[in-house]
């Protein structure tokens, strides 16, 4: 395998609404920022890959307009996943592994404000048996939370503590949508209160990947991707043990998480209860700094939130705050699909 | 370290039809996947990862359907990646899957693309207006017809060329059991008498709306050695994109298409595509795109593509058969259409194209494009492994 690193990361401020901005306008400053950080221009990049969802934009082929923002002329080698940008990063990492590219630009964005995101996400469920019942995303997460409480894995007080910690940590994150003391709030869907749920908002993120010496030339302390893997589980909520996340566990094994301890973990857990599930699957102890950015409870721009976890973990490596960090992204209801990566500060060949 | 050679050892398609009311989305994709596994003499357990593609989710009204389809495609516990690059997606999906093998991340990958247009309405799916952007209220035909007119004006092509393409592709389709449109009574006169939809594109020169899926099994050298049937070997593959709208865009012959073809030919060491490539499956949703792409892909000089078509060079028995399967004009499950082009190219070099097999095909090109003629994906496959 080639040594590949995240060498730059940028994100927008995450906001409840961005009515005055198109997706392209929301994305442009982030693209400029991440390119400026390396001094690269669009034409220097070997491969570009993005993640987004037509259903958030309410329009087919919404991603085609984002390409205008990249400035893809002369034409570029480019692809797109209809998923969180973390999977776009995976596709870009594979492309670099083939040797066909040495650098990659990965970006992702999502505007949840034009629609009712709880309703929109019901369209992601089994279209014949489940979606017609319109179970919304909070209700589905509440099923998982109640299963955890029933299993004795957590309780409402412990969940509230996760929310409090996340939003306190978000005070140091200038991009966060929510930060500071947040009351647990009323029940949204029992047992989840507003404090247990992510904010709905708009945002974008971008990273640049580079291989070997190119990475060293572009970044003082590259965040080397030591392993990356993703796995999917069955879709039906009735055929899964919702208190476990075997796909996270397997992806983590494949990514080498358990080879040596990590000091930081950026987990994509939009609901407090999902952090409980992920901590268990990943075997994270209290000595691991979880979501120093505030995590998805502080800002959860759909389709970008997973890529942001990779970016935040990389930024901790870049700054020297972390030596070995875990980054996680999720997709689908109740943590159906999970991606895990391990980032490290030093090159094995240094 | 050089890339791992990539072999196509399994191909499966559904019979493409206007509406598959007998199967769900899951049933449709599983049918194609099982046929590909059977062709490769493999089981679900042999598959390391699944790469799936389709065109916009609005075409079926399911957001990120791969989540729901994970069970049907045996993906549980495996990596599953969903690609979406507009109309080129079937080709891009195959290339993403091929990269997993080429990079030695996985050894054997199932790749699949589908569309079940009967579950929704593609014209509606393409026409959702949003503020401050050019609406596409006439569907794809309304967008592309002016570019066809520009081609005719630029090259002086007679207005009969489009009907020749449709007549040829629909006759080829009669030899392909999976093609959607089978009209045994087809004549050139009938094609030319069809109503005008988007001038100069007639109804008979337009792709149908189909339900269908296409799957392929891609594997490494070791996997290819176990294949019960001759594999097709990938000699080159590339994607190129350019913006939808900008002042310098040439809608008749987009630079992204030319650059993409050039990259594939460089990888496959092809210097004269017309002479060195034996069959082409190109994405021709409206008949006039055959002469246009012949030029864009380097098979004819600028302004000369229509002459190849008119001279019969692209017929099944011509010296450069184009769309022996009947092409997109005869079956268009949109998200799958690009992968079908890639798969048909592979069938030709494997000698397994049945009645529409072209004699002696050693190298074949599969081509797909999408968006506002802005996304391109192509691969070149051969009967022999790539050198080295």
XYZ file of C-alpha atoms in Angstrom:
738
model
C 0.000 0.000 0.000
C 1.126 3.524 -0.736
C 1.431 5.964 2.162
C -1.382 8.460 1.794
C -2.116 11.382 4.111
C -4.703 14.062 4.684
C -2.654 17.224 4.157
C -5.342 19.903 4.392
C -8.855 20.299 5.752
C -11.401 23.111 5.566
C -15.023 23.433 6.552
C -17.734 26.058 6.450
C -19.446 27.528 9.471
C -22.427 25.255 9.991
C -25.677 27.194 10.092
C -29.335 26.427 10.640
C -30.260 28.081 7.355
C -28.340 29.420 4.358
C -31.243 30.615 2.222
C -29.120 33.279 0.600
C -26.541 30.776 -0.679
C -26.764 28.118 -3.390
C -24.913 24.862 -2.764
C -22.123 26.069 -5.028
C -21.842 29.369 -3.163
C -21.726 27.525 0.144
C -18.992 25.238 -1.163
C -16.747 27.725 -2.992
C -15.039 29.348 0.023
C -14.267 25.905 1.454
C -12.688 24.753 -1.809
C -10.584 27.899 -1.999
C -9.508 27.534 1.600
C -8.355 23.927 1.285
C -6.509 24.609 -1.969
C -4.881 27.737 -0.529
C -3.627 25.709 2.438
C -1.483 23.632 0.075
C -0.867 26.132 -2.687
C -2.363 23.685 -5.178
C -4.757 24.704 -7.928
C -7.580 22.608 -9.408
C -5.414 21.707 -12.384
C -2.679 20.298 -10.122
C -5.003 17.780 -8.455
C -4.799 14.192 -9.727
C -8.307 13.085 -8.789
C -11.412 14.766 -7.417
C -14.289 13.059 -5.653
C -17.355 14.458 -3.916
C -20.198 13.274 -1.720
C -23.714 14.687 -1.588
C -27.358 13.681 -1.897
C -29.947 14.741 -4.455
C -32.699 14.281 -1.898
C -31.428 17.116 0.270
C -31.375 19.490 -2.691
C -34.758 18.200 -3.836
C -33.448 17.965 -7.373
C -31.900 15.276 -9.581
C -28.207 15.691 -10.512
C -27.691 18.432 -7.918
C -23.986 17.589 -7.752
C -23.439 18.544 -11.399
C -23.615 22.224 -10.476
C -21.030 21.834 -7.708
C -18.517 20.918 -10.381
C -18.828 24.443 -11.746
C -17.447 25.635 -8.409
C -14.417 23.367 -8.696
C -13.527 25.013 -11.981
C -13.135 21.815 -13.972
C -11.698 23.211 -17.147
C -9.507 21.865 -18.589
C -11.472 18.676 -17.757
C -10.512 16.751 -14.632
C -10.502 13.138 -13.499
C -13.506 13.173 -11.196
C -16.166 11.041 -9.549
C -19.018 11.319 -7.057
C -20.621 9.128 -4.408
C -24.254 9.562 -3.437
C -23.232 9.293 0.207
C -21.288 11.050 2.912
C -18.004 12.525 1.722
C -16.137 10.007 3.887
C -16.910 7.445 1.180
C -15.693 9.893 -1.468
C -12.441 10.044 0.489
C -12.309 6.232 0.419
C -12.776 6.196 -3.365
C -10.018 8.805 -3.694
C -7.716 6.787 -1.425
C -8.261 3.729 -3.678
C -7.511 5.820 -6.762
C -4.207 6.937 -5.249
C -3.448 3.299 -4.388
C -3.680 2.392 -8.093
C -0.849 4.838 -8.753
C -2.968 6.831 -11.221
C -2.988 9.896 -8.956
C -0.693 11.340 -6.298
C -3.121 13.946 -4.967
C -6.880 14.124 -4.514
C -9.426 16.786 -3.644
C -12.407 15.440 -1.713
C -15.400 17.575 -0.857
C -18.894 17.136 0.522
C -21.827 19.346 1.306
C -25.408 19.210 2.410
C -28.175 21.702 2.857
C -30.896 20.323 5.088
C -32.696 23.651 5.412
C -34.767 23.528 2.198
C -36.805 20.550 3.456
C -37.944 18.807 6.608
C -34.964 16.555 7.135
C -36.780 14.177 9.480
C -39.299 13.525 6.700
C -36.724 13.470 3.914
C -34.695 10.740 5.631
C -37.729 8.426 5.747
C -37.281 8.110 1.964
C -34.008 6.291 2.729
C -35.824 3.327 4.236
C -37.084 0.121 2.567
C -39.459 1.611 -0.015
C -42.103 -1.119 0.127
C -42.513 -2.059 3.779
C -41.019 0.714 5.920
C -40.949 4.041 4.088
C -44.743 4.104 3.554
C -45.095 4.314 7.346
C -42.908 7.479 7.412
C -40.915 6.579 10.542
C -38.743 9.662 10.917
C -35.035 9.717 11.683
C -35.466 10.688 15.337
C -38.065 7.973 15.923
C -35.775 5.367 14.390
C -32.855 6.547 16.540
C -35.132 6.474 19.584
C -35.802 2.781 18.981
C -32.069 2.194 19.199
C -31.716 4.379 22.305
C -34.522 2.542 24.093
C -32.979 -0.812 23.184
C -29.715 0.348 24.764
C -31.450 1.479 27.946
C -33.394 -1.781 28.130
C -30.139 -3.709 27.731
C -28.612 -1.774 30.641
C -25.935 -0.221 28.421
C -26.844 3.356 29.333
C -29.492 5.550 30.941
C -30.937 8.954 30.273
C -28.533 10.687 32.661
C -25.540 9.171 30.897
C -26.910 10.265 27.532
C -27.416 13.802 28.828
C -23.792 13.815 29.987
C -22.640 12.981 26.453
C -24.621 15.934 25.123
C -23.180 18.251 27.778
C -19.596 17.171 27.085
C -20.014 17.483 23.304
C -21.466 20.959 23.375
C -18.949 22.172 25.930
C -16.150 20.927 23.677
C -17.803 22.680 20.742
C -17.137 26.022 22.466
C -13.598 25.772 21.103
C -14.874 25.007 17.575
C -15.638 28.227 15.683
C -17.537 26.294 12.980
C -19.971 24.567 15.338
C -23.662 25.256 14.988
C -24.479 24.623 18.662
C -22.156 25.061 21.628
C -22.215 25.863 25.303
C -24.692 24.726 27.908
C -27.709 23.059 26.400
C -30.594 21.968 28.584
C -31.586 18.339 28.080
C -34.871 19.726 26.806
C -38.220 18.073 26.272
C -38.627 14.628 24.846
C -38.540 14.710 21.072
C -39.284 10.993 20.791
C -38.883 9.054 24.043
C -36.271 8.408 25.365
C -34.475 11.035 23.247
C -34.693 14.673 24.318
C -33.704 17.608 22.118
C -30.277 17.572 23.788
C -29.709 14.013 22.565
C -30.324 14.939 18.933
C -28.159 16.718 16.380
C -28.940 20.191 15.103
C -30.365 20.422 11.590
C -28.142 22.580 9.444
C -26.236 23.372 6.284
C -22.511 23.003 5.718
C -19.618 21.882 3.557
C -16.155 20.424 4.013
C -13.115 19.533 1.922
C -9.828 17.717 2.362
C -6.771 17.155 0.224
C -5.050 13.782 0.129
C -1.513 13.253 -1.045
C 0.862 10.309 -1.337
C 4.360 9.912 0.074
C 6.823 12.724 -0.562
C 4.135 14.885 -2.132
C 2.339 14.854 1.215
C 5.552 15.765 3.036
C 6.098 18.675 0.671
C 2.567 19.991 1.136
C 2.203 19.632 4.885
C 4.558 19.981 7.823
C 2.951 17.113 9.724
C 0.796 15.004 7.388
C -1.976 12.872 8.899
C -1.083 9.480 7.429
C -3.970 7.122 6.753
C -2.654 3.921 8.334
C -5.813 1.999 7.582
C -9.283 2.618 6.232
C -12.213 0.258 5.776
C -15.983 0.377 5.664
C -18.713 -2.234 6.100
C -22.465 -2.384 5.754
C -25.110 -4.286 7.706
C -28.585 -5.503 6.934
C -31.054 -2.694 6.358
C -34.081 -3.953 8.244
C -34.148 -2.698 11.832
C -35.876 -5.906 12.883
C -33.030 -8.150 11.742
C -30.247 -6.229 13.496
C -29.183 -6.148 17.139
C -29.435 -2.380 17.497
C -27.262 -2.224 20.620
C -24.263 -3.542 18.681
C -22.359 -2.276 15.649
C -20.589 -5.270 14.132
C -19.834 -3.349 10.944
C -17.943 -0.696 12.926
C -16.061 -3.399 14.773
C -15.084 -5.198 11.572
C -14.085 -2.003 9.766
C -11.971 -1.035 12.782
C -10.226 -4.415 12.788
C -9.472 -4.097 9.086
C -8.239 -0.543 9.539
C -5.851 -1.637 12.285
C -7.481 0.275 15.128
C -6.729 -2.437 17.668
C -3.052 -2.818 16.768
C -2.110 0.043 19.101
C -4.124 2.428 21.280
C -5.518 5.637 19.810
C -5.473 8.892 21.775
C -8.330 10.608 19.933
C -11.559 9.435 18.311
C -13.813 11.537 16.116
C -17.032 9.551 16.023
C -19.919 10.336 13.714
C -22.669 9.801 16.280
C -25.550 12.144 15.499
C -27.435 10.896 18.584
C -25.973 10.587 22.088
C -27.078 6.951 22.229
C -25.048 6.146 19.121
C -21.852 7.234 20.858
C -22.571 4.523 23.434
C -22.893 1.899 20.689
C -19.735 3.049 18.920
C -17.614 3.265 22.080
C -18.528 -0.333 22.837
C -17.826 -1.567 19.277
C -14.470 0.227 19.222
C -13.498 -0.633 22.795
C -12.767 3.008 23.601
C -11.845 3.681 27.207
C -12.147 6.932 29.159
C -8.521 7.719 28.320
C -9.445 8.356 24.666
C -10.440 11.913 23.828
C -13.781 11.492 22.048
C -15.067 14.214 19.725
C -12.960 17.164 20.846
C -14.659 19.096 18.011
C -18.038 18.637 19.632
C -18.957 15.993 17.072
C -22.203 15.671 15.179
C -24.167 16.862 18.236
C -22.662 20.299 17.645
C -22.933 20.330 13.834
C -24.367 17.640 11.574
C -24.451 18.850 7.962
C -25.703 15.705 6.231
C -23.261 14.140 3.736
C -20.411 16.288 5.110
C -20.485 15.324 8.795
C -18.577 12.062 8.256
C -15.887 13.705 6.135
C -15.600 16.370 8.842
C -14.773 13.638 11.380
C -11.832 12.612 9.172
C -10.859 16.241 8.749
C -11.086 17.053 12.460
C -9.010 14.001 13.362
C -6.435 15.009 10.744
C -6.363 18.582 12.046
C -5.495 17.240 15.520
C -2.595 15.337 13.967
C -1.492 18.384 11.958
C -1.375 20.495 15.124
C 0.409 17.831 17.153
C -2.499 17.461 19.583
C -2.849 13.811 18.564
C -0.386 11.118 17.511
C -2.787 8.356 16.580
C -6.425 9.162 15.959
C -9.470 7.199 14.921
C -12.037 8.736 12.576
C -15.466 7.263 11.989
C -18.325 8.027 9.615
C -21.781 6.522 9.417
C -24.606 6.258 6.907
C -28.090 4.822 6.950
C -30.559 4.346 9.793
C -29.208 3.322 13.209
C -25.564 3.096 12.146
C -26.224 0.704 9.236
C -23.018 1.507 7.343
C -19.765 2.518 8.999
C -16.330 3.661 7.897
C -13.290 3.686 10.156
C -9.858 5.138 9.516
C -6.694 5.382 11.582
C -4.567 8.506 11.192
C -1.029 8.877 12.500
C 1.457 11.678 12.771
C 4.679 9.959 11.826
C 5.563 8.204 8.646
C 6.590 4.581 8.999
C 9.499 5.407 6.680
C 10.621 8.542 8.514
C 4.493 -1.511 -8.059
C 2.488 -2.005 -11.257
C -1.262 -2.291 -10.990
C -2.941 -5.676 -10.726
C -4.503 -6.636 -14.082
C -8.300 -6.602 -13.918
C -10.394 -9.340 -15.535
C -14.131 -9.497 -16.197
C -15.162 -13.080 -15.416
C -18.904 -12.732 -14.924
C -21.598 -10.760 -16.717
C -25.326 -10.764 -16.026
C -28.186 -8.679 -17.350
C -31.905 -8.699 -16.948
C -34.230 -8.640 -19.931
C -34.835 -4.901 -20.181
C -38.488 -3.969 -20.440
C -40.760 -0.979 -19.880
C -41.981 -2.238 -16.514
C -40.848 -5.182 -14.412
C -43.955 -5.369 -12.259
C -43.094 -8.909 -11.155
C -40.039 -7.906 -9.097
C -39.119 -5.315 -6.484
C -35.971 -3.213 -6.788
C -34.216 -5.875 -4.748
C -35.534 -8.658 -6.980
C -34.360 -6.842 -10.097
C -30.771 -6.280 -8.975
C -30.501 -9.776 -7.539
C -31.485 -11.299 -10.863
C -28.583 -9.602 -12.673
C -26.141 -10.337 -9.850
C -27.033 -14.031 -9.747
C -26.541 -14.341 -13.510
C -23.098 -12.734 -13.217
C -22.158 -15.075 -10.361
C -23.348 -18.057 -12.396
C -21.310 -16.932 -15.413
C -18.227 -16.709 -13.189
C -19.084 -19.972 -11.360
C -18.777 -18.118 -8.045
C -21.018 -17.710 -5.017
C -21.814 -14.730 -2.798
C -19.077 -15.877 -0.421
C -16.444 -15.276 -3.123
C -17.307 -11.586 -3.351
C -15.150 -9.215 -1.269
C -16.973 -5.943 -1.966
C -19.934 -4.507 -3.855
C -19.870 -1.310 -5.927
C -23.292 -0.163 -7.061
C -24.413 2.699 -9.267
C -27.574 4.222 -10.594
C -28.737 7.561 -11.958
C -30.659 9.995 -9.734
C -32.511 8.622 -6.750
C -35.580 10.570 -7.892
C -35.992 8.044 -10.724
C -37.360 5.508 -8.217
C -38.115 7.831 -5.328
C -35.750 6.066 -2.936
C -32.974 8.030 -1.245
C -29.680 6.098 -1.298
C -31.322 2.766 -2.251
C -28.041 0.903 -1.800
C -28.745 0.877 1.941
C -31.942 -1.064 1.361
C -30.331 -3.227 -1.360
C -27.395 -4.367 0.798
C -29.198 -7.546 1.830
C -30.311 -8.473 -1.692
C -26.765 -8.118 -3.024
C -25.103 -10.216 -0.359
C -23.247 -7.146 0.894
C -23.945 -7.569 4.608
C -20.606 -7.559 6.422
C -18.812 -6.303 3.310
C -17.825 -2.916 1.958
C -20.488 -1.369 -0.273
C -19.849 1.769 -2.277
C -22.464 3.788 -4.164
C -21.415 5.792 -7.192
C -23.499 8.488 -8.902
C -22.081 10.366 -11.875
C -25.316 11.031 -13.836
C -25.717 9.098 -17.126
C -22.090 7.977 -17.115
C -22.638 6.245 -13.783
C -22.763 2.667 -15.097
C -19.292 3.107 -16.551
C -17.925 5.017 -13.571
C -19.231 2.347 -11.213
C -17.377 -0.355 -13.121
C -14.200 1.739 -13.038
C -14.432 2.315 -9.274
C -14.846 -1.442 -8.838
C -11.919 -2.091 -11.184
C -9.747 0.271 -9.153
C -10.394 -1.798 -6.013
C -8.911 -4.813 -7.819
C -6.146 -2.860 -9.592
C -5.038 -1.343 -6.264
C -5.126 -4.811 -4.637
C -7.535 -3.575 -1.984
C -9.879 -6.449 -2.894
C -9.515 -9.499 -5.114
C -13.035 -10.104 -6.400
C -15.668 -7.387 -6.636
C -19.306 -7.440 -7.700
C -20.318 -4.308 -9.545
C -23.875 -3.583 -10.527
C -25.953 -0.768 -11.961
C -29.690 -0.537 -12.373
C -32.719 1.605 -13.019
C -36.355 0.731 -12.428
C -37.917 3.662 -14.176
C -41.431 2.266 -13.914
C -41.424 3.016 -10.176
C -41.405 6.726 -10.914
C -41.282 9.076 -13.885
C -37.925 10.016 -15.344
C -39.244 13.116 -17.088
C -40.483 14.381 -13.727
C -37.265 13.344 -12.026
C -35.270 15.374 -14.539
C -37.465 18.434 -14.410
C -37.651 19.513 -10.778
C -37.035 23.243 -10.967
C -34.922 25.081 -8.437
C -34.425 28.833 -8.254
C -31.732 30.639 -10.246
C -30.796 27.650 -12.360
C -31.658 26.752 -15.900
C -34.687 24.447 -15.787
C -34.624 21.260 -17.848
C -38.370 21.153 -18.356
C -38.264 19.255 -21.634
C -36.289 16.312 -20.236
C -33.025 15.156 -21.762
C -34.204 15.362 -25.388
C -34.975 19.042 -25.093
C -31.510 19.675 -23.745
C -29.634 17.703 -26.399
C -31.622 18.507 -29.582
C -30.038 21.960 -30.092
C -26.590 20.387 -29.913
C -27.568 17.879 -32.598
C -28.778 20.784 -34.737
C -25.415 22.495 -34.138
C -23.614 19.344 -35.297
C -25.663 19.209 -38.501
C -24.991 22.853 -39.259
C -21.299 22.545 -38.462
C -20.661 19.427 -40.578
C -23.237 19.720 -43.312
C -24.501 16.227 -42.515
C -27.665 15.343 -44.431
C -30.722 15.040 -42.177
C -31.101 11.323 -42.992
C -28.098 10.196 -40.931
C -29.964 10.008 -37.611
C -32.550 7.636 -38.998
C -29.812 5.343 -40.385
C -28.401 4.967 -36.867
C -31.792 4.197 -35.347
C -32.595 1.694 -38.095
C -29.247 -0.062 -37.577
C -29.393 -0.162 -33.763
C -32.975 -1.407 -33.693
C -32.106 -4.165 -36.184
C -29.089 -5.139 -34.053
C -31.381 -5.285 -31.036
C -33.376 -8.060 -32.705
C -30.286 -10.257 -32.203
C -29.963 -9.357 -28.501
C -32.396 -11.209 -26.230
C -31.891 -8.662 -23.400
C -32.759 -5.564 -25.480
C -35.971 -3.778 -24.588
C -37.165 -2.808 -28.068
C -37.749 -5.680 -30.472
C -39.576 -4.553 -33.594
C -39.308 -7.321 -36.219
C -41.253 -5.201 -38.706
C -38.848 -2.277 -38.605
C -38.044 -0.490 -41.878
C -36.089 2.670 -42.612
C -39.303 4.232 -43.891
C -41.031 3.572 -40.567
C -38.157 5.182 -38.673
C -38.331 8.239 -40.923
C -42.116 8.500 -40.652
C -42.111 8.705 -36.852
C -43.307 11.945 -35.275
C -40.790 14.692 -34.537
C -40.268 15.040 -30.782
C -37.490 17.593 -30.411
C -36.511 18.734 -33.884
C -34.381 17.122 -35.391
C -34.856 14.116 -33.067
C -37.760 11.850 -33.992
C -39.580 9.509 -31.627
C -37.945 6.559 -33.404
C -34.485 8.049 -32.774
C -34.995 8.289 -29.037
C -34.085 5.856 -26.276
C -36.886 4.089 -24.384
C -37.484 4.188 -20.625
C -36.546 0.769 -19.290
C -36.381 -1.280 -16.142
C -33.197 -3.274 -15.947
C -29.944 -4.131 -14.241
C -26.464 -5.179 -15.299
C -23.813 -6.822 -13.146
C -20.195 -7.784 -13.598
C -17.686 -9.730 -11.541
C -14.194 -8.227 -11.666
C -11.214 -10.105 -10.342
C -7.433 -10.301 -10.293
C -5.047 -12.549 -12.192
C -5.542 -15.456 -9.783
C -9.300 -15.148 -10.012
C -9.125 -15.030 -13.796
C -7.152 -18.280 -13.861
C -10.098 -20.015 -12.174
C -12.680 -18.590 -14.561
C -14.616 -21.285 -16.454
C -15.106 -18.943 -19.438
C -12.571 -16.715 -21.176
C -12.204 -13.441 -19.250
C -12.141 -9.984 -20.763
C -9.069 -8.009 -19.676
C -9.095 -4.327 -18.954
C -6.418 -2.488 -20.947
C -7.417 1.043 -20.022
C -10.072 3.007 -18.187
C -10.652 6.680 -17.451
C -13.151 9.280 -16.299
C -13.216 12.968 -17.215
C -15.555 15.750 -16.146
C -16.086 19.336 -17.138
C -18.623 21.940 -15.934
C -22.181 21.967 -17.300
C -22.173 25.518 -18.495
C -19.292 27.767 -19.383
C -18.436 30.025 -22.267
C -15.831 27.731 -23.787
C -17.908 24.552 -23.745
C -18.231 22.690 -27.029
C -21.485 20.760 -26.673
C -20.966 19.062 -30.049
C -17.600 17.579 -29.093
C -16.869 18.156 -25.398
C -13.207 18.276 -24.512
C -13.806 15.973 -21.510
C -14.839 13.214 -23.945
C -11.795 13.729 -26.152
C -9.427 13.809 -23.177
C -11.009 10.706 -21.656
C -10.632 8.711 -24.876
C -7.049 9.895 -25.277
C -6.228 8.703 -21.753
C -7.745 5.254 -22.415
C -5.865 4.914 -25.732
C -2.618 5.947 -24.035
C -3.084 3.256 -21.368
C -4.018 0.637 -23.971
C -1.251 1.773 -26.343
C -3.698 2.484 -29.150
C -2.496 4.962 -31.724
C -5.109 4.459 -34.454
C -8.461 3.654 -32.819
C -10.266 3.171 -36.127
C -7.859 0.397 -37.131
C -6.976 -1.103 -33.746
C -10.412 -1.315 -32.107
C -12.733 -4.008 -33.412
C -16.096 -3.065 -31.853
C -17.526 -0.111 -29.965
C -20.386 0.110 -27.526
C -21.045 3.823 -27.224
C -23.701 5.710 -25.317
C -26.118 6.888 -28.018
C -29.416 7.917 -26.390
C -30.437 9.977 -29.420
C -29.411 8.623 -32.813
C -27.343 11.616 -33.890
C -24.913 10.995 -31.062
C -23.343 8.144 -33.058
C -21.703 10.405 -35.662
C -20.986 13.002 -32.991
C -19.179 10.540 -30.717
C -17.353 8.887 -33.646
C -15.562 12.211 -33.981
C -15.247 12.879 -30.258
C -13.686 9.435 -29.680
C -11.202 9.790 -32.515
C -12.704 7.257 -34.944
C -13.296 9.951 -37.550
C -11.859 13.374 -38.294
C -13.859 16.393 -37.221
C -16.903 16.796 -39.469
C -16.503 13.301 -40.924
C -18.326 11.075 -38.406
C -21.589 11.061 -40.329
C -19.779 9.745 -43.411
C -18.759 6.583 -41.531
C -22.357 6.022 -40.519
C -23.686 6.737 -44.011
C -21.147 4.378 -45.615
C -22.284 1.523 -43.346
C -18.947 1.243 -41.514
C -20.778 1.088 -38.166
C -23.165 -1.701 -39.205
C -22.831 -5.108 -37.543
C -20.880 -6.321 -40.615
C -19.033 -3.028 -41.174
C -15.350 -2.479 -40.407
C -16.160 -0.623 -37.149
C -19.344 -2.109 -35.680
C -20.966 0.357 -33.292
C -23.529 -0.874 -30.776
C -23.918 -4.468 -31.935
C -26.167 -4.954 -28.888
C -28.697 -2.426 -30.141
C -27.323 0.219 -27.805
C -29.069 2.697 -25.555
C -31.576 3.345 -28.367
C -32.909 -0.185 -27.816
C -32.730 -0.440 -24.010
C -32.221 2.350 -21.511
C -32.372 1.492 -17.830
C -30.542 4.798 -17.368
C -28.222 4.041 -14.455
C -27.365 0.655 -15.967
C -26.946 1.878 -19.559
C -23.281 2.792 -19.140
C -22.450 -0.502 -17.477
C -24.272 -2.378 -20.242
C -21.956 -0.673 -22.748
C -18.935 -1.802 -20.705
C -20.371 -5.321 -20.308
C -21.249 -5.672 -24.003
C -17.696 -4.667 -24.941
C -16.479 -7.413 -22.593
C -18.927 -9.955 -24.072
C -17.577 -9.194 -27.548
C -13.940 -9.866 -26.640
C -14.986 -12.989 -24.713
C -16.768 -14.204 -27.844
C -19.974 -14.593 -25.864
C -22.247 -12.020 -27.457
C -24.439 -14.667 -29.084
C -26.263 -13.656 -32.232
C -24.871 -10.148 -32.166
C -21.294 -11.376 -31.826
C -18.906 -9.643 -34.210
C -16.341 -12.014 -35.689
C -12.816 -11.851 -34.337
C -13.127 -9.028 -31.819
C -9.832 -8.721 -29.950
C -10.308 -5.226 -28.520
C -13.532 -3.362 -27.789
C -14.390 0.036 -26.326
C -17.168 0.710 -23.823
C -18.260 4.344 -23.501
C -20.673 6.269 -21.286
C -21.512 9.913 -20.736
C -23.862 11.914 -18.590
C -25.050 15.224 -17.225
C -25.000 18.012 -19.799
C -22.498 15.940 -21.860
C -20.001 16.720 -19.120
C -19.192 13.385 -17.406
C -17.393 10.698 -19.390
C -16.246 7.194 -18.494
C -14.710 4.634 -20.819
C -12.847 1.392 -20.778
C -11.046 -0.669 -23.359
C -11.096 -4.432 -22.920
C -9.175 -7.127 -24.742
C -9.203 -10.879 -25.214
C -5.585 -11.080 -24.048
C -4.191 -9.901 -20.705
C -2.484 -6.509 -20.849
C 1.256 -6.765 -21.546
C 3.639 -6.678 -18.593
